[in-house]
Amino acid sequence: MSFLRRRKPPKTQNSEPREIDGENEDDDKKRNPKTNLREDKRWSCVDSCCWFIGCICSIWWFLLFLYNAMPASFPQYVTEAITGPLPDPPGVKLLKEGLKVKHPVVFVPGIVTGGLELWEGHQCAEGLFRKRLWGGSFGELYKRPLCWVEHISLDNETGLDPSGIRLRPVSGLVAADYFAPGYFVWAVLIANLARIGYEEKTMYMAAYDWRLSFQNTEVRDQTLSRIKSNIELMVATNGGKKVVVIPHSMGVLYFLHFMKWVEAPAPMGGGGGLDWCAKHIKAVMNIGAPFLGVPKAVAGLFSIEAKDVAIARAFAPGVLDKDVFGLQTFQHMMRMTRTWDSTMSMIPKGGDTIWGGLDWSPEGDFNCSAKKLKNNDTQTADQSGKGSLGSTKRVNYGRILSFGKDVADIHSFEIKRVDFRQGAVKGNSLINTTKCDAWTEYHEMGIEGVKAVADYKVYTAGSILDLLHYVAPKLMARGDVHFSHGIADNLDDPKYEHHKYWSNPLETKLPNAPDMEIYTMYGVGVPTERAYVYKLTPAAECYIPFQIDASAEGGSDNPCLKGGVFSVDGDETVPVLSAGFMCAKGWRGTTRFNPSGIRTYIREYDHAPPANLLEGRGTQSGAHVDIMGNFALIEDVIRVAAGATGEDLGGDQVYSDIYKWSEKINLQL
Amino acid sequence: MASILRFRKLCYVEPVKCSSLGFQSYVTPKVGKKDDGIVPKVKTLVVEKKREQQQKKKRQPKEWRCIDYCCWMIGYMCTTWWLLLFLYHCLPATWPGFQVPESPGTRLKREGLTALHPVVLVPGIVTGGLELWEGRPCSEGLFRKRLWAGSFSEIFKRPLCWLEHLSLNNETGLDPPGIRVRAVPGLVSADYFAPGYFVWAVLIENLAKVGYEGKNLHMAAYDWRLSFQNTEIRDQALSRLKSKIELMYLTNGYKKVVVVPHSMGVIYFLHFLKWVESPPPTGGGGGPGWCAKHIKAIMNIGPAFLGVPKAVSNIFSSEAKDIAFIRTFAPGLLDSEILGLQTLEHIMRVSRTWDSIVSLLPKGGETIWGNLDWSAEEGHGFSFAKKGQASMSGNNLNNSNGRRSLQLKDPVKYGRIISFGKVASQLPSSQLSTFDSKEFPRTNTSTNFNSLCGEVWTEYDEMSRERIRKIAENKAYTARTLFDLLRSVAPKMMQRAEAHFSHGISENLDDPKYDHYKYWSNPLETRLPDAPDMEIYCLYGVGIPTERAYVYKSSPSEKCKNIPFRIDSSAEGDDGSCLKSGVYFVDGDESVPVLSAGFMCAKGWRGRTRFNPSGMATHIREYRHKPPASLLEGRGMESGAHVDIMGNVALIEDVLRVAAGATGAEIGGDKIYSDILRMSERINIRL
């Protein structure tokens, strides 16, 4: 029962009967006055239908008219009547305090939130010129799904445009103010900044094509050059006031890349000179920063099961998860996302040192059931001995992927692992690929390959990269040119001048800008994916052979495991460790990653779900995207934009155990 | 099955339909009810319906009542409508049999043209969108919504609020306190003026066909209400444009940009050319070589170089067509007093706060636009009786030296841009009762009169009856005396705007006073930059009657808040004359007369003149107007009208070729249909 097939036949079959209906109605129309006179009326079925539709329409129009005639402040009035007076939005509040526009503001949107529009397409995309394919209503996803997937994908060899297709980022503030109608991303922040006097000339959305690797945005679109030129322009036209940069999610890494790029010499970099950042940037206010990557990205690449990376699924879960179209939607999604180089920038960085080994992880003592309570001291004392088997509550977060729940729990000595890298013969493809509509690289692996992957049992952050190289060779081959995920031993090594290291905070130095400030602002108190329990899906030929084992539940014994996912504190997407470590330890003070001693501030926002439906997505949310509507965060941003320093804001604001966890990471600084 | 289908359609299509036809939606039932002489509210209708259904359940004999008929009718219409809509959506995008003509972009791509030079588009007046950034309480919920362009739905919802937000401060010409309305940035600002009414969209689409995209295509959106220098002072629009051009030059392999300004954008860009090379603080500090380094060609579309007579009538009595676009949009609504308000007066008050309109007043005075008895276009007028004119114009040429010679058939006195009464527009000047318009008493404001009128006032309310009478007594105004007239009737606007614009002809371009920015947008008071390799194109339509002079009447009424002057639409010329409903027409593109669009390229800048010291090449490309052959063509692919020309295939092809690297000679040099060369010949200006 394909959707398309269902739609077409009725059209052709029914056009005739419908015409006959129409004639009948015409006849009735002529006959009716007469029958009326004779007072002998008959309600035919058609008449009743028409009457019914007419009624519905009239009521609908009447309501629509009322709605349009309604004053714009009416919904707010109702809300206030029910919940009591709302607090002033931060913009209004701070305007009353006398804050005014001062520093220009640059927004850097994250992955998937920016709109993409079509500039050149294949035949099937007729009439979509300069229409949004990504962002907005996603109407085309339903109308012509295959065409849509084809246009959103990139070339699997080059990671650039496929021939004959040009999809480009929407520019301007509209690029990412709303992701879909009613689903704000930057809109609330923009509206509040506007209250204290910001407008187009002092706000700039650094929209970029988030599918490309960072350096490719410069190669193809010269996006980095545009950002540089725009920042220079804003500083020049606003009386030399430095900009405040506000990156969100992947935009954080993108801007990290930018800061290295802009100071690097010309062919590879922007040639801005060694003091460009010091001259142009006042503060970088990272929101929901995945500095060290997110475990979600692994699941996303491995089996397309992450949530944020494929937001499209969150949008229409039913449509995409099942085979509504008679197509393997999942496989299409996998094929599509694996052409996007940018997803690789989010793979956990720093390997086992940061994310934990087989038996150890910095967050090991995290207590999921009592998030808000401080862990008691005895447990903390336990942690000094890394490998201790002591507490049963401890979760082996280091094992980012494990096959089977029992494997996730038992000690590493007991796990029998077969190394897939030498053992298995790869490429023995038994499956006739033509049978599968959507071809994924798993089909090339053959059954032995798949089995070998499962036999390795447990993957830590270090071995994840090998795994991904094995299952997604093309993606990783492209990605290795653009991204690196290690830790630098010696930052002065000339190899670190290559652009692939620029987006990894553990392999670059911050620019020499002692007056600059770096904030990391993120939500806490939302369970966040950190490690996964996987299983093999045996039967399917054309399906992805691995799936999260949704039946793996920790129970009261281990409350962190739910539906096959070990969760930890964070903002639903980024674990606290990834968002906070660099500011808590890696860059704090003068370290080798931060030679000029740029000041860092941690601002955490405790998650409070919206009290009622009227609040929408909440004004105190800590979730990854919803935090952009968090009043406390907006207030902090506005204060800094209006000239405050980190000290004026109150310095650090920490609710989580980030300091303790950072302490446990053994990294040379 | 059919009913299921219908129901499904209801779910699918209804929201779309209702939102797109929201206006029609509540008109239709009203009409139906009126016919039956009943004015029930729909709520009672619902009750009736329930009762009806109860009756139905009881299986009582049913009666066809008025309401049922209404519902039945509406239902019937809706169903048919949905069916048609559904069929329409099911149609293949390209109809077999109906061959869509190939777009120039596709054709040129096949010829091998690819994007080479970055392109900058500069929109004109009124076509750019404006959005709200800060407003009064009445504009609640409109943050970052378009007030200008787009659907204009706010005009209907809250007209007074809308007008208040679009006005500027009458003293400063900048934002009123508490209101910030800003230009929409990016290509969306002027691709469509209203849904379906393209401005730049067709050109953009064709440029994209040969490979243009965001990185080499830029729309220089600016707030078109402000005077040009104020766009820099308030929004830094000129600095942004400069930085954008430099960036595009850098990131596209050091390829110079091709600039495509339209209408008022032409003089805006002229202003930019001077600004960018002037030293700061008033200038951009780009240095003398900036234009030569960054600009390959300027392709002016429908250029209003020397102003448009339309701007005069607009300021004088807000009756022009193009500038007050609102009126063409909803002519009935605005002209009459449906809303119980003096709409025209409101519009006058708003548009008089827009400095930019002053930039469109005729420049060059009587030398260019003609005096009481002579004009360059006489004999070249636009005859409604078609043709037979070419030979006549030849005769006139010979006679043109004797200016006052009374011929058998009087040439139209286009020089009298405003004349009171049809007779005054035709009499020889010796019989005309004129006096020096500078005699107008200026400070004579009768306060008691002012107090009578409520809060809505135009500056006419401040003027006494005698002054209005006196203005009408002076029978005819030329391009020179016009300014005295306007200073008298719109003192505040002219005072503000004359600090920003100048309309004369310079005697000596080396005079240091010409460094002031108010001269920069007047081609007769500035030099072109020193850029011998740059090319200037004048692309415009011809073959459409274009307003050139007006016959006015005074309409004094006791009512206050009234504009005392009106175009005398009863003044009609004989057969074959250029006068129609009080307006003298001449050849042009519906808004800009040929003289204004073509003179600089035809004579003022041709070769090496004092206005063009480096001798850059100028090319005139005219496009003869051809109305669309059928409705399917929409606004026509060979139109020459001021805005519709942006969809003209030949023009698009020229722009694409130049953007892809061609020079003016390669696309065929001049292409002239009008008498512009002869007209220019007759203008006596020192070069």
Short mmCIF file of N, CA, C and O in Angstrom, two decimals, chain A residues 78-165:
data_model
loop_
_atom_site.label_atom_id
_atom_site.label_comp_id
_atom_site.label_asym_id
_atom_site.label_seq_id
_atom_site.Cartn_x
_atom_site.Cartn_y
_atom_site.Cartn_z
N VAL A 78 -5.66 35.86 27.80
CA VAL A 78 -6.22 34.62 28.33
C VAL A 78 -5.20 33.91 29.21
O VAL A 78 -5.50 33.47 30.33
N THR A 79 -3.97 33.84 28.73
CA THR A 79 -2.92 33.18 29.49
C THR A 79 -2.75 33.83 30.85
O THR A 79 -2.66 33.16 31.88
N GLU A 80 -2.74 35.14 30.83
CA GLU A 80 -2.55 35.84 32.09
C GLU A 80 -3.73 35.64 33.02
O GLU A 80 -3.57 35.56 34.24
N ALA A 81 -4.91 35.54 32.45
CA ALA A 81 -6.08 35.31 33.28
C ALA A 81 -6.00 33.96 33.98
O ALA A 81 -6.46 33.80 35.11
N ILE A 82 -5.41 32.99 33.31
CA ILE A 82 -5.34 31.65 33.88
C ILE A 82 -4.17 31.50 34.83
O ILE A 82 -4.31 31.01 35.95
N THR A 83 -3.01 31.92 34.40
CA THR A 83 -1.80 31.62 35.18
C THR A 83 -1.32 32.80 36.02
O THR A 83 -0.33 32.68 36.70
N GLY A 84 -2.00 33.90 35.95
CA GLY A 84 -1.49 35.07 36.63
C GLY A 84 -0.54 35.81 35.73
O GLY A 84 -0.18 35.30 34.67
N PRO A 85 -0.16 37.02 36.11
CA PRO A 85 0.67 37.83 35.21
C PRO A 85 1.99 37.14 34.89
O PRO A 85 2.63 36.56 35.78
N LEU A 86 2.35 37.21 33.65
CA LEU A 86 3.61 36.60 33.22
C LEU A 86 4.76 37.53 33.59
O LEU A 86 4.58 38.73 33.68
N PRO A 87 5.92 36.95 33.83
CA PRO A 87 7.07 37.82 34.05
C PRO A 87 7.41 38.55 32.75
O PRO A 87 7.15 38.04 31.67
N ASP A 88 7.97 39.72 32.88
CA ASP A 88 8.41 40.44 31.69
C ASP A 88 9.41 39.60 30.93
O ASP A 88 10.27 38.96 31.54
N PRO A 89 9.36 39.62 29.62
CA PRO A 89 10.46 38.98 28.90
C PRO A 89 11.76 39.71 29.23
O PRO A 89 11.72 40.92 29.51
N PRO A 90 12.88 38.99 29.20
CA PRO A 90 14.13 39.60 29.65
C PRO A 90 14.46 40.90 28.92
O PRO A 90 15.03 41.81 29.51
N GLY A 91 14.11 40.97 27.63
CA GLY A 91 14.41 42.18 26.88
C GLY A 91 13.74 43.40 27.47
O GLY A 91 14.36 44.45 27.65
N VAL A 92 12.48 43.25 27.83
CA VAL A 92 11.73 44.37 28.40
C VAL A 92 12.29 44.73 29.76
O VAL A 92 12.52 45.90 30.09
N LYS A 93 12.56 43.69 30.53
CA LYS A 93 13.08 43.91 31.88
C LYS A 93 14.40 44.69 31.85
O LYS A 93 14.60 45.65 32.58
N LEU A 94 15.28 44.25 30.94
CA LEU A 94 16.60 44.88 30.91
C LEU A 94 16.55 46.25 30.27
O LEU A 94 17.37 47.12 30.57
N LEU A 95 15.57 46.46 29.39
CA LEU A 95 15.40 47.80 28.82
C LEU A 95 15.04 48.78 29.94
O LEU A 95 15.53 49.90 29.98
N LYS A 96 14.19 48.30 30.87
CA LYS A 96 13.82 49.16 31.99
C LYS A 96 15.03 49.46 32.86
O LYS A 96 15.12 50.51 33.47
N GLU A 97 15.95 48.50 32.92
CA GLU A 97 17.18 48.74 33.68
C GLU A 97 18.11 49.70 32.96
O GLU A 97 19.14 50.09 33.49
N GLY A 98 17.78 50.00 31.74
CA GLY A 98 18.58 50.97 31.01
C GLY A 98 19.64 50.37 30.10
O GLY A 98 20.53 51.08 29.65
N LEU A 99 19.55 49.08 29.84
CA LEU A 99 20.53 48.48 28.94
C LEU A 99 20.23 48.88 27.50
O LEU A 99 19.08 48.97 27.09
N LYS A 100 21.29 49.10 26.76
CA LYS A 100 21.14 49.53 25.37
C LYS A 100 22.05 48.69 24.48
O LYS A 100 23.02 48.12 24.94
N VAL A 101 21.71 48.70 23.22
CA VAL A 101 22.53 48.00 22.24
C VAL A 101 23.97 48.52 22.33
O VAL A 101 24.21 49.72 22.40
N LYS A 102 24.93 47.59 22.39
CA LYS A 102 26.32 48.03 22.40
C LYS A 102 27.15 47.22 21.42
O LYS A 102 27.49 47.68 20.36
N HIS A 103 27.44 45.97 21.80
CA HIS A 103 28.29 45.17 20.92
C HIS A 103 27.45 44.48 19.85
O HIS A 103 26.40 43.93 20.16
N PRO A 104 27.92 44.47 18.61
CA PRO A 104 27.21 43.70 17.58
C PRO A 104 27.21 42.22 17.95
O PRO A 104 28.10 41.75 18.66
N VAL A 105 26.21 41.51 17.48
CA VAL A 105 26.03 40.12 17.87
C VAL A 105 26.07 39.24 16.62
O VAL A 105 25.50 39.58 15.60
N VAL A 106 26.77 38.12 16.72
CA VAL A 106 26.83 37.17 15.62
C VAL A 106 26.26 35.84 16.10
O VAL A 106 26.68 35.32 17.13
N PHE A 107 25.29 35.32 15.40
CA PHE A 107 24.74 34.01 15.73
C PHE A 107 25.35 32.96 14.80
O PHE A 107 25.47 33.19 13.61
N VAL A 108 25.71 31.83 15.37
CA VAL A 108 26.18 30.73 14.54
C VAL A 108 25.27 29.53 14.79
O VAL A 108 25.36 28.91 15.85
N PRO A 109 24.39 29.22 13.88
CA PRO A 109 23.44 28.13 14.14
C PRO A 109 24.12 26.77 14.11
O PRO A 109 25.24 26.63 13.60
N GLY A 110 23.46 25.79 14.65
CA GLY A 110 24.03 24.46 14.73
C GLY A 110 23.62 23.59 13.56
O GLY A 110 23.15 24.07 12.54
N ILE A 111 23.81 22.30 13.74
CA ILE A 111 23.44 21.36 12.68
C ILE A 111 21.92 21.29 12.59
O ILE A 111 21.22 21.59 13.56
N VAL A 112 21.44 20.96 11.46
CA VAL A 112 20.03 20.79 11.08
C VAL A 112 19.10 21.98 11.33
O VAL A 112 18.02 22.02 10.76
N THR A 113 19.50 22.97 12.13
CA THR A 113 18.53 24.03 12.39
C THR A 113 18.48 25.07 11.27
O THR A 113 17.52 25.81 11.17
N GLY A 114 19.50 25.13 10.44
CA GLY A 114 19.52 26.13 9.38
C GLY A 114 18.75 25.69 8.16
O GLY A 114 18.74 24.52 7.81
N GLY A 115 18.10 26.63 7.49
CA GLY A 115 17.34 26.31 6.30
C GLY A 115 18.24 26.14 5.07
O GLY A 115 19.29 26.74 4.98
N LEU A 116 17.80 25.27 4.16
CA LEU A 116 18.53 25.09 2.91
C LEU A 116 17.54 25.31 1.76
O LEU A 116 16.42 24.81 1.82
N GLU A 117 17.96 26.04 0.75
CA GLU A 117 17.05 26.27 -0.37
C GLU A 117 17.67 25.81 -1.68
O GLU A 117 18.88 25.70 -1.81
N LEU A 118 16.82 25.56 -2.64
CA LEU A 118 17.27 24.96 -3.90
C LEU A 118 17.62 26.04 -4.91
O LEU A 118 16.84 26.94 -5.16
N TRP A 119 18.78 25.93 -5.49
CA TRP A 119 19.17 26.86 -6.55
C TRP A 119 19.23 26.17 -7.91
O TRP A 119 19.11 26.79 -8.94
N GLU A 120 19.45 24.89 -7.90
CA GLU A 120 19.43 24.17 -9.17
C GLU A 120 19.10 22.74 -8.82
O GLU A 120 19.63 22.19 -7.87
N GLY A 121 18.18 22.14 -9.57
CA GLY A 121 17.79 20.79 -9.22
C GLY A 121 17.51 19.94 -10.43
O GLY A 121 17.58 20.41 -11.57
N HIS A 122 17.21 18.69 -10.17
CA HIS A 122 16.85 17.80 -11.26
C HIS A 122 15.41 18.04 -11.67
O HIS A 122 14.67 18.81 -11.04
N GLN A 123 15.01 17.32 -12.66
CA GLN A 123 13.68 17.47 -13.23
C GLN A 123 12.58 17.40 -12.17
O GLN A 123 11.64 18.17 -12.17
N CYS A 124 12.74 16.45 -11.24
CA CYS A 124 11.66 16.21 -10.30
C CYS A 124 11.44 17.36 -9.34
O CYS A 124 10.41 17.46 -8.70
N ALA A 125 12.41 18.26 -9.26
CA ALA A 125 12.27 19.37 -8.32
C ALA A 125 11.77 20.62 -9.01
O ALA A 125 11.98 21.73 -8.54
N GLU A 126 11.12 20.44 -10.14
CA GLU A 126 10.55 21.55 -10.90
C GLU A 126 9.70 22.46 -10.00
O GLU A 126 8.89 21.99 -9.21
N GLY A 127 9.89 23.74 -10.13
CA GLY A 127 9.04 24.67 -9.40
C GLY A 127 9.48 24.91 -7.97
O GLY A 127 8.81 25.61 -7.24
N LEU A 128 10.58 24.34 -7.58
CA LEU A 128 11.03 24.53 -6.19
C LEU A 128 12.17 25.52 -6.10
O LEU A 128 12.80 25.65 -5.06
N PHE A 129 12.44 26.23 -7.18
CA PHE A 129 13.56 27.16 -7.19
C PHE A 129 13.45 28.16 -6.05
O PHE A 129 12.44 28.81 -5.88
N ARG A 130 14.49 28.25 -5.26
CA ARG A 130 14.57 29.14 -4.10
C ARG A 130 13.51 28.85 -3.05
O ARG A 130 13.22 29.68 -2.21
N LYS A 131 12.95 27.66 -3.09
CA LYS A 131 12.07 27.23 -2.01
C LYS A 131 12.90 26.44 -1.01
O LYS A 131 13.89 25.80 -1.39
N ARG A 132 12.47 26.47 0.23
CA ARG A 132 13.22 25.73 1.24
C ARG A 132 12.97 24.25 1.12
O ARG A 132 11.83 23.79 1.17
N LEU A 133 14.01 23.48 1.01
CA LEU A 133 13.87 22.03 1.08
C LEU A 133 14.06 21.58 2.52
O LEU A 133 13.48 20.61 2.96
N TRP A 134 14.92 22.27 3.23
CA TRP A 134 15.14 21.94 4.64
C TRP A 134 14.71 23.12 5.48
O TRP A 134 15.00 24.25 5.15
N GLY A 135 14.05 22.84 6.59
CA GLY A 135 13.47 23.91 7.38
C GLY A 135 12.13 24.30 6.77
O GLY A 135 11.78 23.85 5.69
N GLY A 136 11.39 25.13 7.48
CA GLY A 136 10.08 25.50 6.96
C GLY A 136 9.10 24.37 7.14
O GLY A 136 9.14 23.65 8.12
N SER A 137 8.26 24.17 6.15
CA SER A 137 7.14 23.25 6.36
C SER A 137 7.48 21.80 6.01
O SER A 137 6.72 20.90 6.29
N PHE A 138 8.59 21.57 5.35
CA PHE A 138 8.95 20.22 4.91
C PHE A 138 7.87 19.62 4.02
O PHE A 138 7.71 18.41 3.97
N GLY A 139 7.12 20.48 3.36
CA GLY A 139 6.01 19.98 2.55
C GLY A 139 6.47 19.01 1.47
O GLY A 139 5.78 18.04 1.15
N GLU A 140 7.66 19.25 0.94
CA GLU A 140 8.12 18.41 -0.17
C GLU A 140 8.49 17.01 0.28
O GLU A 140 8.49 16.08 -0.51
N LEU A 141 8.80 16.90 1.57
CA LEU A 141 9.14 15.58 2.09
C LEU A 141 7.98 14.62 1.87
O LEU A 141 8.16 13.44 1.58
N TYR A 142 6.77 15.14 2.00
CA TYR A 142 5.60 14.27 1.83
C TYR A 142 5.20 14.14 0.38
O TYR A 142 4.77 13.09 -0.05
N LYS A 143 5.39 15.22 -0.37
CA LYS A 143 4.92 15.19 -1.75
C LYS A 143 5.80 14.32 -2.63
O LYS A 143 5.33 13.56 -3.44
N ARG A 144 7.11 14.51 -2.52
CA ARG A 144 8.01 13.73 -3.38
C ARG A 144 9.22 13.31 -2.56
O ARG A 144 10.30 13.90 -2.71
N PRO A 145 9.03 12.30 -1.72
CA PRO A 145 10.10 11.94 -0.76
C PRO A 145 11.41 11.54 -1.42
O PRO A 145 12.47 11.96 -0.97
N LEU A 146 11.34 10.77 -2.48
CA LEU A 146 12.60 10.29 -3.07
C LEU A 146 13.37 11.44 -3.68
O LEU A 146 14.59 11.53 -3.58
N CYS A 147 12.63 12.30 -4.34
CA CYS A 147 13.25 13.48 -4.94
C CYS A 147 13.91 14.32 -3.86
O CYS A 147 15.03 14.81 -4.02
N TRP A 148 13.20 14.44 -2.76
CA TRP A 148 13.71 15.23 -1.65
C TRP A 148 15.02 14.66 -1.13
O TRP A 148 16.01 15.37 -0.95
N VAL A 149 15.01 13.36 -0.89
CA VAL A 149 16.23 12.71 -0.37
C VAL A 149 17.38 12.89 -1.34
O VAL A 149 18.50 13.19 -0.96
N GLU A 150 17.06 12.78 -2.61
CA GLU A 150 18.10 12.92 -3.63
C GLU A 150 18.73 14.31 -3.59
O GLU A 150 19.95 14.46 -3.76
N HIS A 151 17.89 15.31 -3.35
CA HIS A 151 18.41 16.67 -3.38
C HIS A 151 19.12 17.05 -2.09
O HIS A 151 19.99 17.91 -2.10
N ILE A 152 18.73 16.43 -0.99
CA ILE A 152 19.36 16.78 0.28
C ILE A 152 20.72 16.09 0.41
O ILE A 152 21.62 16.57 1.08
N SER A 153 20.88 14.94 -0.26
CA SER A 153 22.14 14.22 -0.15
C SER A 153 23.27 14.95 -0.86
O SER A 153 23.04 15.73 -1.77
N LEU A 154 24.47 14.64 -0.41
CA LEU A 154 25.64 15.17 -1.10
C LEU A 154 26.30 14.04 -1.87
O LEU A 154 25.89 12.88 -1.78
N ASP A 155 27.32 14.38 -2.59
CA ASP A 155 28.05 13.35 -3.32
C ASP A 155 28.85 12.49 -2.35
O ASP A 155 29.55 13.02 -1.48
N ASN A 156 28.76 11.19 -2.50
CA ASN A 156 29.37 10.30 -1.52
C ASN A 156 30.89 10.23 -1.67
O ASN A 156 31.58 9.75 -0.78
N GLU A 157 31.41 10.68 -2.78
CA GLU A 157 32.86 10.65 -2.95
C GLU A 157 33.51 11.94 -2.48
O GLU A 157 34.49 11.93 -1.76
N THR A 158 32.93 13.03 -2.91
CA THR A 158 33.59 14.31 -2.65
C THR A 158 33.04 15.02 -1.43
O THR A 158 33.70 15.90 -0.87
N GLY A 159 31.83 14.70 -1.01
CA GLY A 159 31.22 15.44 0.08
C GLY A 159 30.76 16.82 -0.35
O GLY A 159 30.48 17.67 0.49
N LEU A 160 30.68 17.04 -1.66
CA LEU A 160 30.20 18.33 -2.19
C LEU A 160 28.92 18.07 -2.98
O LEU A 160 28.33 17.00 -2.88
N ASP A 161 28.50 19.06 -3.76
CA ASP A 161 27.25 18.92 -4.51
C ASP A 161 27.30 17.74 -5.48
O ASP A 161 28.29 17.55 -6.17
N PRO A 162 26.22 16.98 -5.57
CA PRO A 162 26.12 16.04 -6.70
C PRO A 162 25.94 16.86 -7.98
O PRO A 162 25.52 18.01 -7.92
N SER A 163 26.21 16.26 -9.11
CA SER A 163 26.13 17.06 -10.34
C SER A 163 24.69 17.45 -10.61
O SER A 163 23.77 16.66 -10.44
N GLY A 164 24.51 18.69 -10.99
CA GLY A 164 23.18 19.17 -11.35
C GLY A 164 22.32 19.58 -10.19
O GLY A 164 21.16 19.93 -10.37
N ILE A 165 22.86 19.52 -8.99
CA ILE A 165 22.06 19.94 -7.83
C ILE A 165 22.85 21.00 -7.07
O ILE A 165 24.02 20.80 -6.77
#
